[in-house]
Amino acid sequence: MTSRNGATPMLTYLNLFTEGLRDRWQALHRDPDAGYSTETVVVTALLVALAIAVLAVLAIAVMNRATSIDLGV
């Protein structure tokens, strides 16, 4: 039976969601190497983001240096 504000279906979805998470968590613990590829992808993405940030800082520094050159014109 559902309540007027629909709380019961929401709790049903929440229970299904938590059960799914629990099943995935248990599957990861059965096979210790199961999450390795995900970890590698996350670390690679963080390194790429860091490289892009460093390139952005360097590009700004080069542009500032280039605009400060007096051409004497």
N, CA, C and O atoms as a Tinker XYZ file with bonds, in Angstrom:
   292  protein
     1  N      0.841000   -1.170000    0.000000    73     2
     2  CA     0.000000    0.000000    0.000000    64     1     3
     3  C      0.892000    1.241000    0.000000    63     2     4     5
     4  O      1.891000    1.298000    0.718000    81     3
     5  N      0.532000    2.207000   -0.791000    73     3     6
     6  CA     1.319000    3.440000   -0.865000    64     5     7
     7  C      0.678000    4.513000   -0.021000    63     6     8     9
     8  O     -0.537000    4.543000    0.170000    81     7
     9  N      1.513000    5.385000    0.476000    73     7    10
    10  CA     0.998000    6.520000    1.234000    64     9    11
    11  C      0.670000    7.653000    0.285000    63    10    12    13
    12  O      0.933000    7.564000   -0.914000    81    11
    13  N      0.107000    8.695000    0.810000    73    11    14
    14  CA    -0.323000    9.825000   -0.012000    64    13    15
    15  C      0.862000   10.528000   -0.675000    63    14    16    17
    16  O      0.748000   10.985000   -1.813000    81    15
    17  N      2.009000   10.620000    0.029000    73    15    18
    18  CA     3.169000   11.307000   -0.544000    64    17    19
    19  C      4.105000   10.367000   -1.294000    63    18    20    21
    20  O      5.161000   10.797000   -1.759000    81    19
    21  N      3.741000    9.093000   -1.421000    73    19    22
    22  CA     4.537000    8.160000   -2.215000    64    21    23
    23  C      5.795000    7.674000   -1.518000    63    22    24    25
    24  O      6.752000    7.299000   -2.195000    81    23
    25  N      5.831000    7.667000   -0.202000    73    23    26
    26  CA     7.028000    7.270000    0.536000    64    25    27
    27  C      7.324000    5.789000    0.371000    63    26    28    29
    28  O      8.493000    5.405000    0.322000    81    27
    29  N      6.320000    4.962000    0.284000    73    27    30
    30  CA     6.548000    3.530000    0.189000    64    29    31
    31  C      7.259000    3.135000   -1.105000    63    30    32    33
    32  O      8.206000    2.352000   -1.035000    81    31
    33  N      6.864000    3.625000   -2.273000    73    31    34
    34  CA     7.633000    3.287000   -3.481000    64    33    35
    35  C      9.068000    3.791000   -3.409000    63    34    36    37
    36  O      9.983000    3.126000   -3.895000    81    35
    37  N      9.271000    4.951000   -2.812000    73    35    38
    38  CA    10.623000    5.480000   -2.688000    64    37    39
    39  C     11.467000    4.560000   -1.812000    63    38    40    41
    40  O     12.629000    4.299000   -2.122000    81    39
    41  N     10.892000    4.073000   -0.729000    73    39    42
    42  CA    11.629000    3.141000    0.127000    64    41    43
    43  C     11.914000    1.838000   -0.601000    63    42    44    45
    44  O     12.960000    1.223000   -0.393000    81    43
    45  N     10.990000    1.416000   -1.450000    73    43    46
    46  CA    11.212000    0.208000   -2.242000    64    45    47
    47  C     12.388000    0.400000   -3.179000    63    46    48    49
    48  O     13.249000   -0.474000   -3.283000    81    47
    49  N     12.434000    1.545000   -3.870000    73    47    50
    50  CA    13.563000    1.826000   -4.764000    64    49    51
    51  C     14.868000    1.922000   -3.982000    63    50    52    53
    52  O     15.908000    1.445000   -4.436000    81    51
    53  N     14.809000    2.537000   -2.812000    73    51    54
    54  CA    16.006000    2.658000   -1.988000    64    53    55
    55  C     16.501000    1.288000   -1.539000    63    54    56    57
    56  O     17.705000    1.033000   -1.530000    81    55
    57  N     15.588000    0.418000   -1.173000    73    55    58
    58  CA    15.976000   -0.939000   -0.781000    64    57    59
    59  C     16.594000   -1.694000   -1.948000    63    58    60    61
    60  O     17.599000   -2.384000   -1.775000    81    59
    61  N     16.005000   -1.572000   -3.136000    73    59    62
    62  CA    16.572000   -2.234000   -4.310000    64    61    63
    63  C     17.957000   -1.695000   -4.620000    63    62    64    65
    64  O     18.860000   -2.457000   -4.966000    81    63
    65  N     18.128000   -0.392000   -4.499000    73    63    66
    66  CA    19.422000    0.232000   -4.762000    64    65    67
    67  C     20.479000   -0.261000   -3.781000    63    66    68    69
    68  O     21.583000   -0.622000   -4.189000    81    67
    69  N     20.151000   -0.280000   -2.492000    73    67    70
    70  CA    21.130000   -0.717000   -1.494000    64    69    71
    71  C     21.443000   -2.207000   -1.646000    63    70    72    73
    72  O     22.579000   -2.624000   -1.421000    81    71
    73  N     20.455000   -3.004000   -2.024000    73    71    74
    74  CA    20.724000   -4.424000   -2.258000    64    73    75
    75  C     21.654000   -4.606000   -3.450000    63    74    76    77
    76  O     22.546000   -5.453000   -3.419000    81    75
    77  N     21.449000   -3.818000   -4.496000    73    75    78
    78  CA    22.338000   -3.891000   -5.654000    64    77    79
    79  C     23.757000   -3.495000   -5.296000    63    78    80    81
    80  O     24.714000   -4.141000   -5.724000    81    79
    81  N     23.897000   -2.428000   -4.506000    73    79    82
    82  CA    25.226000   -2.018000   -4.060000    64    81    83
    83  C     25.884000   -3.084000   -3.205000    63    82    84    85
    84  O     27.081000   -3.342000   -3.335000    81    83
    85  N     25.110000   -3.698000   -2.337000    73    83    86
    86  CA    25.642000   -4.745000   -1.470000    64    85    87
    87  C     26.120000   -5.937000   -2.306000    63    86    88    89
    88  O     27.176000   -6.507000   -2.033000    81    87
    89  N     25.335000   -6.310000   -3.327000    73    87    90
    90  CA    25.735000   -7.421000   -4.202000    64    89    91
    91  C     27.027000   -7.096000   -4.940000    63    90    92    93
    92  O     27.909000   -7.948000   -5.043000    81    91
    93  N     27.149000   -5.881000   -5.452000    73    91    94
    94  CA    28.378000   -5.494000   -6.155000    64    93    95
    95  C     29.571000   -5.478000   -5.208000    63    94    96    97
    96  O     30.665000   -5.914000   -5.567000    81    95
    97  N     29.352000   -4.972000   -3.996000    73    95    98
    98  CA    30.429000   -4.930000   -3.004000    64    97    99
    99  C     30.908000   -6.342000   -2.678000    63    98   100   101
   100  O     32.111000   -6.588000   -2.593000    81    99
   101  N     29.985000   -7.250000   -2.499000    73    99   102
   102  CA    30.353000   -8.637000   -2.209000    64   101   103
   103  C     31.069000   -9.276000   -3.393000    63   102   104   105
   104  O     31.994000  -10.066000   -3.200000    81   103
   105  N     30.657000   -8.948000   -4.610000    73   103   106
   106  CA    31.329000   -9.498000   -5.796000    64   105   107
   107  C     32.761000   -8.994000   -5.875000    63   106   108   109
   108  O     33.658000   -9.742000   -6.263000    81   107
   109  N     32.986000   -7.736000   -5.513000    73   107   110
   110  CA    34.351000   -7.208000   -5.511000    64   109   111
   111  C     35.226000   -7.909000   -4.484000    63   110   112   113
   112  O     36.413000   -8.135000   -4.721000    81   111
   113  N     34.640000   -8.252000   -3.345000    73   111   114
   114  CA    35.430000   -8.910000   -2.303000    64   113   115
   115  C     35.685000  -10.381000   -2.608000    63   114   116   117
   116  O     36.624000  -10.972000   -2.074000    81   115
   117  N     34.856000  -10.975000   -3.462000    73   115   118
   118  CA    35.118000  -12.366000   -3.861000    64   117   119
   119  C     36.328000  -12.439000   -4.783000    63   118   120   121
   120  O     37.112000  -13.384000   -4.705000    81   119
   121  N     36.483000  -11.447000   -5.657000    73   119   122
   122  CA    37.606000  -11.411000   -6.597000    64   121   123
   123  C     38.418000  -10.149000   -6.304000    63   122   124   125
   124  O     37.990000   -9.059000   -6.684000    81   123
   125  N     39.572000  -10.257000   -5.645000    73   123   126
   126  CA    40.314000   -9.069000   -5.219000    64   125   127
   127  C     40.836000   -8.213000   -6.374000    63   126   128   129
   128  O     41.113000   -7.030000   -6.175000    81   127
   129  N     40.976000   -8.773000   -7.565000    73   127   130
   130  CA    41.462000   -8.000000   -8.708000    64   129   131
   131  C     40.332000   -7.403000   -9.541000    63   130   132   133
   132  O     40.591000   -6.822000  -10.595000    81   131
   133  N     39.095000   -7.533000   -9.093000    73   131   134
   134  CA    37.952000   -7.094000   -9.892000    64   133   135
   135  C     37.921000   -5.576000  -10.055000    63   134   136   137
   136  O     37.490000   -5.097000  -11.104000    81   135
   137  N     38.353000   -4.813000   -9.082000    73   135   138
   138  CA    38.293000   -3.362000   -9.169000    64   137   139
   139  C     39.566000   -2.729000   -9.674000    63   138   140   141
   140  O     39.679000   -1.503000   -9.677000    81   139
   141  N     40.525000   -3.519000  -10.100000    73   139   142
   142  CA    41.821000   -2.977000  -10.509000    64   141   143
   143  C     41.704000   -2.086000  -11.727000    63   142   144   145
   144  O     42.312000   -1.017000  -11.768000    81   143
   145  N     40.940000   -2.501000  -12.715000    73   143   146
   146  CA    40.843000   -1.697000  -13.935000    64   145   147
   147  C     40.149000   -0.370000  -13.656000    63   146   148   149
   148  O     40.523000    0.650000  -14.234000    81   147
   149  N     39.160000   -0.363000  -12.793000    73   147   150
   150  CA    38.485000    0.880000  -12.436000    64   149   151
   151  C     39.449000    1.819000  -11.729000    63   150   152   153
   152  O     39.466000    3.020000  -12.002000    81   151
   153  N     40.239000    1.283000  -10.836000    73   151   154
   154  CA    41.234000    2.095000  -10.130000    64   153   155
   155  C     42.236000    2.688000  -11.115000    63   154   156   157
   156  O     42.620000    3.851000  -10.992000    81   155
   157  N     42.653000    1.896000  -12.083000    73   155   158
   158  CA    43.600000    2.377000  -13.091000    64   157   159
   159  C     42.995000    3.496000  -13.922000    63   158   160   161
   160  O     43.676000    4.476000  -14.225000    81   159
   161  N     41.742000    3.369000  -14.292000    73   159   162
   162  CA    41.067000    4.399000  -15.079000    64   161   163
   163  C     40.955000    5.690000  -14.280000    63   162   164   165
   164  O     41.179000    6.770000  -14.827000    81   163
   165  N     40.616000    5.602000  -13.014000    73   163   166
   166  CA    40.482000    6.803000  -12.176000    64   165   167
   167  C     41.830000    7.493000  -12.014000    63   166   168   169
   168  O     41.914000    8.715000  -12.142000    81   167
   169  N     42.875000    6.740000  -11.737000    73   167   170
   170  CA    44.209000    7.329000  -11.574000    64   169   171
   171  C     44.669000    7.964000  -12.883000    63   170   172   173
   172  O     45.241000    9.055000  -12.871000    81   171
   173  N     44.431000    7.306000  -13.996000    73   171   174
   174  CA    44.811000    7.865000  -15.294000    64   173   175
   175  C     44.051000    9.156000  -15.566000    63   174   176   177
   176  O     44.638000   10.123000  -16.051000    81   175
   177  N     42.763000    9.190000  -15.263000    73   175   178
   178  CA    41.967000   10.403000  -15.468000    64   177   179
   179  C     42.478000   11.549000  -14.594000    63   178   180   181
   180  O     42.527000   12.695000  -15.040000    81   179
   181  N     42.858000   11.244000  -13.356000    73   179   182
   182  CA    43.404000   12.288000  -12.480000    64   181   183
   183  C     44.733000   12.819000  -13.012000    63   182   184   185
   184  O     44.989000   14.021000  -12.953000    81   183
   185  N     45.570000   11.934000  -13.528000    73   183   186
   186  CA    46.844000   12.380000  -14.094000    64   185   187
   187  C     46.637000   13.232000  -15.341000    63   186   188   189
   188  O     47.355000   14.211000  -15.544000    81   187
   189  N     45.681000   12.877000  -16.166000    73   187   190
   190  CA    45.377000   13.676000  -17.354000    64   189   191
   191  C     44.857000   15.049000  -16.945000    63   190   192   193
   192  O     45.253000   16.058000  -17.529000    81   191
   193  N     43.985000   15.100000  -15.959000    73   191   194
   194  CA    43.463000   16.384000  -15.482000    64   193   195
   195  C     44.592000   17.253000  -14.928000    63   194   196   197
   196  O     44.620000   18.461000  -15.160000    81   195
   197  N     45.508000   16.644000  -14.207000    73   195   198
   198  CA    46.649000   17.385000  -13.672000    64   197   199
   199  C     47.528000   17.914000  -14.798000    63   198   200   201
   200  O     47.995000   19.051000  -14.731000    81   199
   201  N     47.760000   17.114000  -15.823000    73   199   202
   202  CA    48.566000   17.557000  -16.960000    64   201   203
   203  C     47.898000   18.710000  -17.695000    63   202   204   205
   204  O     48.578000   19.648000  -18.112000    81   203
   205  N     46.592000   18.660000  -17.858000    73   203   206
   206  CA    45.868000   19.752000  -18.512000    64   205   207
   207  C     45.975000   21.022000  -17.686000    63   206   208   209
   208  O     46.141000   22.107000  -18.244000    81   207
   209  N     45.882000   20.908000  -16.364000    73   207   210
   210  CA    46.002000   22.081000  -15.498000    64   209   211
   211  C     47.396000   22.691000  -15.598000    63   210   212   213
   212  O     47.540000   23.913000  -15.651000    81   211
   213  N     48.417000   21.847000  -15.624000    73   211   214
   214  CA    49.790000   22.351000  -15.744000    64   213   215
   215  C     49.981000   23.053000  -17.086000    63   214   216   217
   216  O     50.600000   24.115000  -17.146000    81   215
   217  N     49.460000   22.474000  -18.151000    73   215   218
   218  CA    49.562000   23.108000  -19.466000    64   217   219
   219  C     48.825000   24.443000  -19.509000    63   218   220   221
   220  O     49.290000   25.382000  -20.156000    81   219
   221  N     47.704000   24.538000  -18.842000    73   219   222
   222  CA    46.955000   25.801000  -18.803000    64   221   223
   223  C     47.765000   26.876000  -18.080000    63   222   224   225
   224  O     47.830000   28.018000  -18.536000    81   223
   225  N     48.380000   26.515000  -16.960000    73   223   226
   226  CA    49.204000   27.475000  -16.217000    64   225   227
   227  C     50.395000   27.906000  -17.060000    63   226   228   229
   228  O     50.726000   29.091000  -17.098000    81   227
   229  N     51.039000   26.970000  -17.731000    73   227   230
   230  CA    52.176000   27.318000  -18.590000    64   229   231
   231  C     51.749000   28.202000  -19.761000    63   230   232   233
   232  O     52.465000   29.138000  -20.117000    81   231
   233  N     50.616000   27.923000  -20.351000    73   231   234
   234  CA    50.129000   28.734000  -21.467000    64   233   235
   235  C     49.851000   30.168000  -21.012000    63   234   236   237
   236  O     50.163000   31.115000  -21.734000    81   235
   237  N     49.277000   30.333000  -19.841000    73   235   238
   238  CA    49.021000   31.674000  -19.313000    64   237   239
   239  C     50.334000   32.398000  -19.058000    63   238   240   241
   240  O     50.464000   33.582000  -19.368000    81   239
   241  N     51.305000   31.694000  -18.495000    73   239   242
   242  CA    52.606000   32.317000  -18.221000    64   241   243
   243  C     53.291000   32.743000  -19.521000    63   242   244   245
   244  O     53.874000   33.826000  -19.581000    81   243
   245  N     53.230000   31.916000  -20.549000    73   243   246
   246  CA    53.848000   32.252000  -21.834000    64   245   247
   247  C     53.125000   33.434000  -22.473000    63   246   248   249
   248  O     53.770000   34.338000  -23.005000    81   247
   249  N     51.811000   33.437000  -22.427000    73   247   250
   250  CA    51.041000   34.549000  -23.004000    64   249   251
   251  C     51.347000   35.855000  -22.279000    63   250   252   253
   252  O     51.493000   36.894000  -22.924000    81   251
   253  N     51.448000   35.825000  -20.960000    73   251   254
   254  CA    51.780000   37.035000  -20.201000    64   253   255
   255  C     53.180000   37.528000  -20.546000    63   254   256   257
   256  O     53.407000   38.729000  -20.690000    81   255
   257  N     54.102000   36.601000  -20.676000    73   255   258
   258  CA    55.461000   36.973000  -21.032000    64   257   259
   259  C     55.505000   37.545000  -22.442000    63   258   260   261
   260  O     56.215000   38.521000  -22.684000    81   259
   261  N     54.777000   36.972000  -23.361000    73   259   262
   262  CA    54.772000   37.437000  -24.743000    64   261   263
   263  C     54.133000   38.818000  -24.869000    63   262   264   265
   264  O     54.599000   39.639000  -25.658000    81   263
   265  N     53.085000   39.085000  -24.112000    73   263   266
   266  CA    52.445000   40.394000  -24.201000    64   265   267
   267  C     53.264000   41.482000  -23.531000    63   266   268   269
   268  O     53.051000   42.667000  -23.790000    81   267
   269  N     54.193000   41.097000  -22.681000    73   267   270
   270  CA    55.005000   42.114000  -21.995000    64   269   271
   271  C     56.245000   42.511000  -22.796000    63   270   272   273
   272  O     56.999000   43.383000  -22.365000    81   271
   273  N     56.466000   41.890000  -23.943000    73   271   274
   274  CA    57.630000   42.216000  -24.765000    64   273   275
   275  C     57.386000   43.581000  -25.447000    63   274   276   277
   276  O     56.352000   43.806000  -26.075000    81   275
   277  N     58.363000   44.470000  -25.300000    73   275   278
   278  CA    58.291000   45.789000  -25.939000    64   277   279
   279  C     58.945000   45.696000  -27.304000    63   278   280   281
   280  O     60.148000   45.458000  -27.408000    81   279
   281  N     58.160000   45.883000  -28.339000    73   279   282
   282  CA    58.671000   45.782000  -29.698000    64   281   283
   283  C     59.259000   47.106000  -30.197000    63   282   284   285
   284  O     59.899000   47.145000  -31.247000    81   283
   285  N     59.045000   48.172000  -29.456000    73   283   286
   286  CA    59.599000   49.475000  -29.816000    64   285   287
   287  C     58.933000   50.093000  -31.027000    63   286   288   289
   288  O     59.541000   50.918000  -31.710000    81   287
   289  N     57.732000   49.723000  -31.300000    73   287   290
   290  CA    57.036000   50.273000  -32.460000    64   289   291
   291  C     56.270000   51.498000  -32.100000    63   290   292
   292  O     55.621000   52.095000  -32.959000    81   291
